[in-house]
Coordinates of C-alpha atoms in Angstrom, one line a residue:
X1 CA 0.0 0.0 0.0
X2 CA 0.9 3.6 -0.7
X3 CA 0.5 6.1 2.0
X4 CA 0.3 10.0 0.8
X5 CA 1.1 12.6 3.0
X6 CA -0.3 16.0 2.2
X7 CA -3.4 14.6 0.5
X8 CA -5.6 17.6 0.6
X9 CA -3.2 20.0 -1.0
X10 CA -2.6 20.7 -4.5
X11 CA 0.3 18.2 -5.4
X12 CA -1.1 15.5 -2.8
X13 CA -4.8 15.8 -4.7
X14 CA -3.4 15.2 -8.3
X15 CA -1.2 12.2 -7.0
X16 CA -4.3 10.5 -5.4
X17 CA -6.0 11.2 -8.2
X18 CA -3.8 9.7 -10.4
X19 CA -3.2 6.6 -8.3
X20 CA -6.7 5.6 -7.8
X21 CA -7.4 6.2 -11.6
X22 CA -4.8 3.2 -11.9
X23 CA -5.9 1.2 -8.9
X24 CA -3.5 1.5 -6.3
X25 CA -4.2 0.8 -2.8
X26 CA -3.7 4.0 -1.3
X27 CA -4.0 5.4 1.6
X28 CA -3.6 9.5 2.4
X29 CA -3.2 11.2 5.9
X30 CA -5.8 14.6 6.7
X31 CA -5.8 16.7 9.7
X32 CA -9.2 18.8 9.7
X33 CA -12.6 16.1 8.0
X34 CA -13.2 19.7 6.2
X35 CA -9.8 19.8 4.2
X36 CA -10.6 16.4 2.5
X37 CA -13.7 18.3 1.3
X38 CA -10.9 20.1 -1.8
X39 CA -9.4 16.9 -2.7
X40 CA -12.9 15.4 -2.8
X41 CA -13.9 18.8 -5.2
X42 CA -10.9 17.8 -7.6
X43 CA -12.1 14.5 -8.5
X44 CA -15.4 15.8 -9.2
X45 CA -13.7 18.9 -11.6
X46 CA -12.4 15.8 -13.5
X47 CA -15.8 14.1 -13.3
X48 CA -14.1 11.2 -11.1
X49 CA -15.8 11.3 -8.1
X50 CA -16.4 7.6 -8.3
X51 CA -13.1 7.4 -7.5
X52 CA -12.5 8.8 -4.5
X53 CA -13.9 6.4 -2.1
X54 CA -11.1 4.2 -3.2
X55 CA -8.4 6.1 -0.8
X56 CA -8.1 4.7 2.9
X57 CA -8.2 8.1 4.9
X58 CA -6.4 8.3 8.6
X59 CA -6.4 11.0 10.8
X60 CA -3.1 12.1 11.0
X61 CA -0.5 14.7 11.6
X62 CA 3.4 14.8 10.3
X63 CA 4.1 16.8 14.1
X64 CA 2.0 13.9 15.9
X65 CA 4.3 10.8 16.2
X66 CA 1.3 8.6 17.6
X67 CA -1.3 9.7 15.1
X68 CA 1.3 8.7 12.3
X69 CA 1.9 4.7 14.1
X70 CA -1.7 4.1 12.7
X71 CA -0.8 5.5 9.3
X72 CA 2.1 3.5 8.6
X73 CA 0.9 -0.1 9.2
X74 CA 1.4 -1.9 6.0
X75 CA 2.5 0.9 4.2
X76 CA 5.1 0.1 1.2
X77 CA 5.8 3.2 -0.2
X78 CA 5.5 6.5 1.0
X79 CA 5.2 10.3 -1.1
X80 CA 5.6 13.0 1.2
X81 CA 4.0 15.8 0.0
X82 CA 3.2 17.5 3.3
X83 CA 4.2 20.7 4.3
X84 CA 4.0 24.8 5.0
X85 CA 4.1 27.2 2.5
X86 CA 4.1 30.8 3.8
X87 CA 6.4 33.8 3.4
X88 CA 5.0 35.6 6.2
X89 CA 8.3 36.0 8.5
X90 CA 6.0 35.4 11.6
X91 CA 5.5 32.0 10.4
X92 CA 9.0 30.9 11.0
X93 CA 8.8 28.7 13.9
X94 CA 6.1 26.8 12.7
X95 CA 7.8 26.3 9.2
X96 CA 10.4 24.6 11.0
X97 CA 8.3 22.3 13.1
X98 CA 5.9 21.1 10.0
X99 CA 9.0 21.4 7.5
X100 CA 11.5 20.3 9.2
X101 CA 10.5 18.4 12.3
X102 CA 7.7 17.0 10.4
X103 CA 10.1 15.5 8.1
X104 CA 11.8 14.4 10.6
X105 CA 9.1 12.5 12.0
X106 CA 8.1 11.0 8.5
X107 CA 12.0 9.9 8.1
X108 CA 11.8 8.0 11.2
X109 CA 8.8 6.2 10.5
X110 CA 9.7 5.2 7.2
X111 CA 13.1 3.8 8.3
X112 CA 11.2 1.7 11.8
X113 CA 8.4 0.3 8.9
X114 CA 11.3 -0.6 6.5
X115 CA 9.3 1.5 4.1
X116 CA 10.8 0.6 0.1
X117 CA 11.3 3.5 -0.7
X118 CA 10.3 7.8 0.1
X119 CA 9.6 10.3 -2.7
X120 CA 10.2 14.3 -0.9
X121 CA 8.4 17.0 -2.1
X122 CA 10.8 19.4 -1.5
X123 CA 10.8 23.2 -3.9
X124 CA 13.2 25.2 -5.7
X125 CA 13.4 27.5 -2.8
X126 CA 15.8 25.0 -1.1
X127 CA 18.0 25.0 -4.2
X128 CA 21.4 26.0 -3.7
X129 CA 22.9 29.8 -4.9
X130 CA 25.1 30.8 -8.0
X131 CA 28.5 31.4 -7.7
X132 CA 29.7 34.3 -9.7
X133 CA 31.0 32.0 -12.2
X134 CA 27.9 30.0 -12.8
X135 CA 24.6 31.0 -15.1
X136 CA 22.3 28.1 -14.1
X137 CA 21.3 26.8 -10.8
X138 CA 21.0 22.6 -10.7
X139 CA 20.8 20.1 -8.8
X140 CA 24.1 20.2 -7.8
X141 CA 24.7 24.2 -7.1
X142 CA 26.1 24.7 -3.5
X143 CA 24.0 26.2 -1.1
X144 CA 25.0 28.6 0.8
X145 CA 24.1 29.6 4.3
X146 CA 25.7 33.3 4.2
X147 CA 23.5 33.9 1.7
X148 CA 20.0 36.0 2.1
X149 CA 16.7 32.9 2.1
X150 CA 13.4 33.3 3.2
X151 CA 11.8 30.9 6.3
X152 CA 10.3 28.9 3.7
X153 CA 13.5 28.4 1.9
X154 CA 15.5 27.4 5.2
X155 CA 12.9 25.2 6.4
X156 CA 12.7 23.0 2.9
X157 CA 16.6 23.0 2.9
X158 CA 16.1 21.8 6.5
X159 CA 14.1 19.0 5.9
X160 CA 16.1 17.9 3.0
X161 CA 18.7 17.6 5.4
X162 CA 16.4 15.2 6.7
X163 CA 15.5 13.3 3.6
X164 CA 19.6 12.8 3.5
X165 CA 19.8 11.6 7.0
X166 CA 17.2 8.8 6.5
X167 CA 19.4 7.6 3.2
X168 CA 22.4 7.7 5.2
X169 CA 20.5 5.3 7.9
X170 CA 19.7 2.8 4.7
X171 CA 16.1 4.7 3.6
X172 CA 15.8 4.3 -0.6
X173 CA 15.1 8.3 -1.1
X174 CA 14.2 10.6 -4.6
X175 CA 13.7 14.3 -3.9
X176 CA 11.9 16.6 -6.4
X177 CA 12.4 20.4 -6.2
X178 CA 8.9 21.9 -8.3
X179 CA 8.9 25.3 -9.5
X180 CA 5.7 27.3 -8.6
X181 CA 3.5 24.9 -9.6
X182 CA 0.1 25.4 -11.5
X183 CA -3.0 23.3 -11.3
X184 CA -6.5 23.2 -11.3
X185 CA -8.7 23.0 -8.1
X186 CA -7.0 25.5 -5.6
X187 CA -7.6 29.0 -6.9
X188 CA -7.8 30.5 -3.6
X189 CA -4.1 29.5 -2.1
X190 CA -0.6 29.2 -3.1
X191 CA 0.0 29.7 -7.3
X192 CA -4.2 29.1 -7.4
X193 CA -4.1 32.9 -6.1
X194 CA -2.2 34.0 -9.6
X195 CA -5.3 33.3 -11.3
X196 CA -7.6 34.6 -8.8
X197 CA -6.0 38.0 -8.4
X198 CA -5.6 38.4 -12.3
X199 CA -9.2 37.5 -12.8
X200 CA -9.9 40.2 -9.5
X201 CA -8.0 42.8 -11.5
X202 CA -4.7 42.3 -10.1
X203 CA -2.7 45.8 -12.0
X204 CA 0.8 45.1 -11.4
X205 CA 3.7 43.2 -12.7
X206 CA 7.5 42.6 -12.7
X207 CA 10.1 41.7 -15.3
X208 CA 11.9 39.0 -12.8
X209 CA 11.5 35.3 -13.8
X210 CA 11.8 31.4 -12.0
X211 CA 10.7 28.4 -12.9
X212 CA 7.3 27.0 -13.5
X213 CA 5.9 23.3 -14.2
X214 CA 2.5 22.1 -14.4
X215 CA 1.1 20.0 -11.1
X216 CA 0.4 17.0 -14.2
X217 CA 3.9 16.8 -14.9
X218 CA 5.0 17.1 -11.2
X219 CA 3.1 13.9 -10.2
X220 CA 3.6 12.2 -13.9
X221 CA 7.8 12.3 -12.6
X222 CA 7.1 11.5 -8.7
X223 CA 5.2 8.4 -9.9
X224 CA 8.1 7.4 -12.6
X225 CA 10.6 8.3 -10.4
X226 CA 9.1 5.6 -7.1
X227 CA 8.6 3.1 -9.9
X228 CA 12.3 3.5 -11.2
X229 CA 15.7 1.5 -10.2
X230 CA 16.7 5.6 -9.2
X231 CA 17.7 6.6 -5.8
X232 CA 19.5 8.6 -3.8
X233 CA 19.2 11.3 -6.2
X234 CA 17.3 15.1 -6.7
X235 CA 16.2 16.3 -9.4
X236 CA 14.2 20.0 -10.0
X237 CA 11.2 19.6 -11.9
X238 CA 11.0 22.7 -13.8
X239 CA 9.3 22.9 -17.4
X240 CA 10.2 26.7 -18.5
X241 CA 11.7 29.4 -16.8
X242 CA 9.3 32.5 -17.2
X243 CA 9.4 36.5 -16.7
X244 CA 6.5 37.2 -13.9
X245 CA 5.0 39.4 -16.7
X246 CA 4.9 36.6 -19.4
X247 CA 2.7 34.2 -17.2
X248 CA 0.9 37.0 -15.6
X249 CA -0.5 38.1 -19.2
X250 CA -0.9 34.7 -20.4
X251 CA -3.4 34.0 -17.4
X252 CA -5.1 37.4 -18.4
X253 CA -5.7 36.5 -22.0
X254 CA -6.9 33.1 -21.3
X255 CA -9.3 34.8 -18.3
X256 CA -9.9 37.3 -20.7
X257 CA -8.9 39.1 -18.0
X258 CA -7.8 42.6 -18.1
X259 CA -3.7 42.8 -18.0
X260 CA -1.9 44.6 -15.8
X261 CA -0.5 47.8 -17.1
X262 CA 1.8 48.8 -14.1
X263 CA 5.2 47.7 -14.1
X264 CA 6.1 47.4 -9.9
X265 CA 9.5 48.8 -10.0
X266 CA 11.9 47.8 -6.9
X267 CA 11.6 51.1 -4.9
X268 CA 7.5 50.3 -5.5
X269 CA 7.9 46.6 -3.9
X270 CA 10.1 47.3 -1.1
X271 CA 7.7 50.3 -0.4
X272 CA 4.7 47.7 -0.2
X273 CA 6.8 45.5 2.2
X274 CA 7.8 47.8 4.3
X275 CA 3.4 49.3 4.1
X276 CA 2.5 45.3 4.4
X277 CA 4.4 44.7 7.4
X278 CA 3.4 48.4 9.2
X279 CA -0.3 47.8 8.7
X280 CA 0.6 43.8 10.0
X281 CA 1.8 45.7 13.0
X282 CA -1.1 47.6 13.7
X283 CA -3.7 45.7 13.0
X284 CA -2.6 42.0 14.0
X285 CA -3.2 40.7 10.4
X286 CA -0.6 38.0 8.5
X287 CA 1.7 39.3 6.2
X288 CA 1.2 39.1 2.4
X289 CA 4.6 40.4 1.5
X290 CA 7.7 40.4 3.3
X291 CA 11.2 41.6 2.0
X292 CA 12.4 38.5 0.6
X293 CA 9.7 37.9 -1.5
X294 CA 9.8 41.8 -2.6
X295 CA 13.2 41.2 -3.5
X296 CA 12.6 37.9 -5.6
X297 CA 9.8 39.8 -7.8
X298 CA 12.9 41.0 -9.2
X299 CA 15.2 38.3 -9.4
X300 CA 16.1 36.1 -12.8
X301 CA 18.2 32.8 -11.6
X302 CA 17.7 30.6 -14.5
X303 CA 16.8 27.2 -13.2
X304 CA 18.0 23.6 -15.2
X305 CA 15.5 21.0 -15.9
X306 CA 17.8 18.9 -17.8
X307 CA 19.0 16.5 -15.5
X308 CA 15.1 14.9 -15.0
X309 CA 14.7 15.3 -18.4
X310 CA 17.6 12.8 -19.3
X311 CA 16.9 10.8 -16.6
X312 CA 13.1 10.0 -17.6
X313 CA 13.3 10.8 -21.1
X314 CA 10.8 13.3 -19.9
X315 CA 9.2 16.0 -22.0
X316 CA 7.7 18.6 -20.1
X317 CA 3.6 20.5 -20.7
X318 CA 4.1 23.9 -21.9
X319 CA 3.4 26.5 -19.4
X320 CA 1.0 28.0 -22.1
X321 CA -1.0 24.9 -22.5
X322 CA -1.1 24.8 -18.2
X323 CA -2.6 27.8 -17.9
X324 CA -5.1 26.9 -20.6
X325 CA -6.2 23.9 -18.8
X326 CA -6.4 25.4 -15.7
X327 CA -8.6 28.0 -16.7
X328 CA -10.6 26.2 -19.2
X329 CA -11.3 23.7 -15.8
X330 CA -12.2 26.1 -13.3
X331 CA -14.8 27.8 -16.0

């Protein structure tokens, strides 16, 4: 049996998906009865609701050690797509206990259940940082601590860390580091709010650039990647490396959306963070931009995909064609 931490989020939901879809006895870990509610809404967008009863769902947390003793019993294989995402810098400490300690906890398990093998959902954010002589970050580009990361970014590298330890104590392991990741079914969190502040009339946009993949393609590699003779190994999972403006306007046009016709230079952003985190201040509300993230609106690291590509022979949806499918679902 495969056990899916994470279930109720966006990578979790397409992976169930696509594992019941080809019978696999699954079983997936929730924390609230309400959040199953959005994986449950996914199936039905793809008109597979009949599908859904297939997963075995426990009541469990990756921070709860004795909630997770139930969720490991005859488990074979386990994807870990659990975790935080927030940039709010008040958020830190419990980044590092669902990231990191979480992780921990996962490791551990998998290692006392002999588990066959662990596939981490880990992000480009805990990618390492160019050297002055290098033009493309990898798989294999150094990180380094002296550098300036957000929480997020720490706490991913941190349970990475973690990932590492469990191979070292005889855990098969593959990490995957997604770019921002698109998908249909969660328009109102993570990269689902790109499409749901364009189609509010978002006005802004910047000329800095990452990388983007499609959730499809993100579970299609986590999937060949378990069922593989590959171990030990990472690999970012990144289709095309895009300006914020060019994906911003191609969500517009397939919206028909209005575009945004104001460019947010950097003296505009790191005015907004420093407005975000007074009016956080005053009014006790969570922060929706803090200085890193200012400063990464502006940022063009150019991130390699070629390494999974080579490994799986794997040929990557068009970040165009995402977008279209996204949209074209949510309608």
């Amino acid at each position: 049996m495969i056990l899916v931490t994470g279930g109720t989020g966006l990578v979790g939901a397409h992976l169930l998906l696509n594992l019941a879809e080809n019978e696999v006895a699954i079983r997936a870990i929730y924390r609230q009865t309400d959040a199953i509610e959005k994986t449950k809404s996914l199936f039905q967008l793809y008109q597979k609701e009949h599908l859904f009863s297939r997963i075995d769902w426990v009541q469990a947390d990756v921070i709860d050690v004795f909630s997770l003793t139930t969720a490991f019993r005859d488990i074979d294989y386990v994807y870990h797509c659990a975790g935080l995402i927030s940039y709010d810098p008040n958020d830190e400490d419990l980044l590092r206990k669902v990231n990191i300690e979480g992780t921990a906890n996962i490791v551990n398990f998998c290692v006392e259940f002999k588990i066959k093998k662990l596939c981490h959902v880990s992000s480009i954010a805990a990618l390492g940082n160019l050297a002055p002589n290098e033009n493309q970050i990898t798989e294999e580009t150094e990180w380094n601590p002296e550098s300036l990361h957000s929480d997020y970014a720490i706490s991913k590298h941190g349970a990475e860390m973690e990932i590492w330890r469990g191979q070292q104590e005889g855990l098969d392991v593959v990490v995957v580091n997604p770019g921002v990741i698109f998908g249909a079914g969660f328009w109102n969190q993570g990269s689902g709010l790109f499409f749901s502040s364009i189609k509010n009339g978002f006005p802004f946009y910047t000329n800095g650039s990452t990388g983007y993949v499609g959730v499809t393609d993100v579970v299609k590699i986590m999937i060949q990647l378990m069922k593989s003779d590959i171990i030990s190994e990472r690999f970012t999972v990144v289709a095309e490396n895009l300006t914020f403006k060019e994906v911003i306007f191609s969500i517009a046009e397939k919206l028909k959306a209005k575009k945004p016709t104001i460019e947010a230079k950097p003296w505009m952003t790191a005015l907004a963070w420093r407005l975000d985190w007074l009016v956080s201040m005053i009014f006790r509300t969570k922060r929706k931009l803090s200085k890193y993230s200012a400063n990464s609106l502006h940022s063009s690291d150019f991130i390699s995909n070629k390494k999974i590509k080579n490994a799986l022979n794997f040929e990557f949806q068009s970040i165009d064609s995402v977008i279209k499918e996204v949209v074209s679902l949510q309608k």
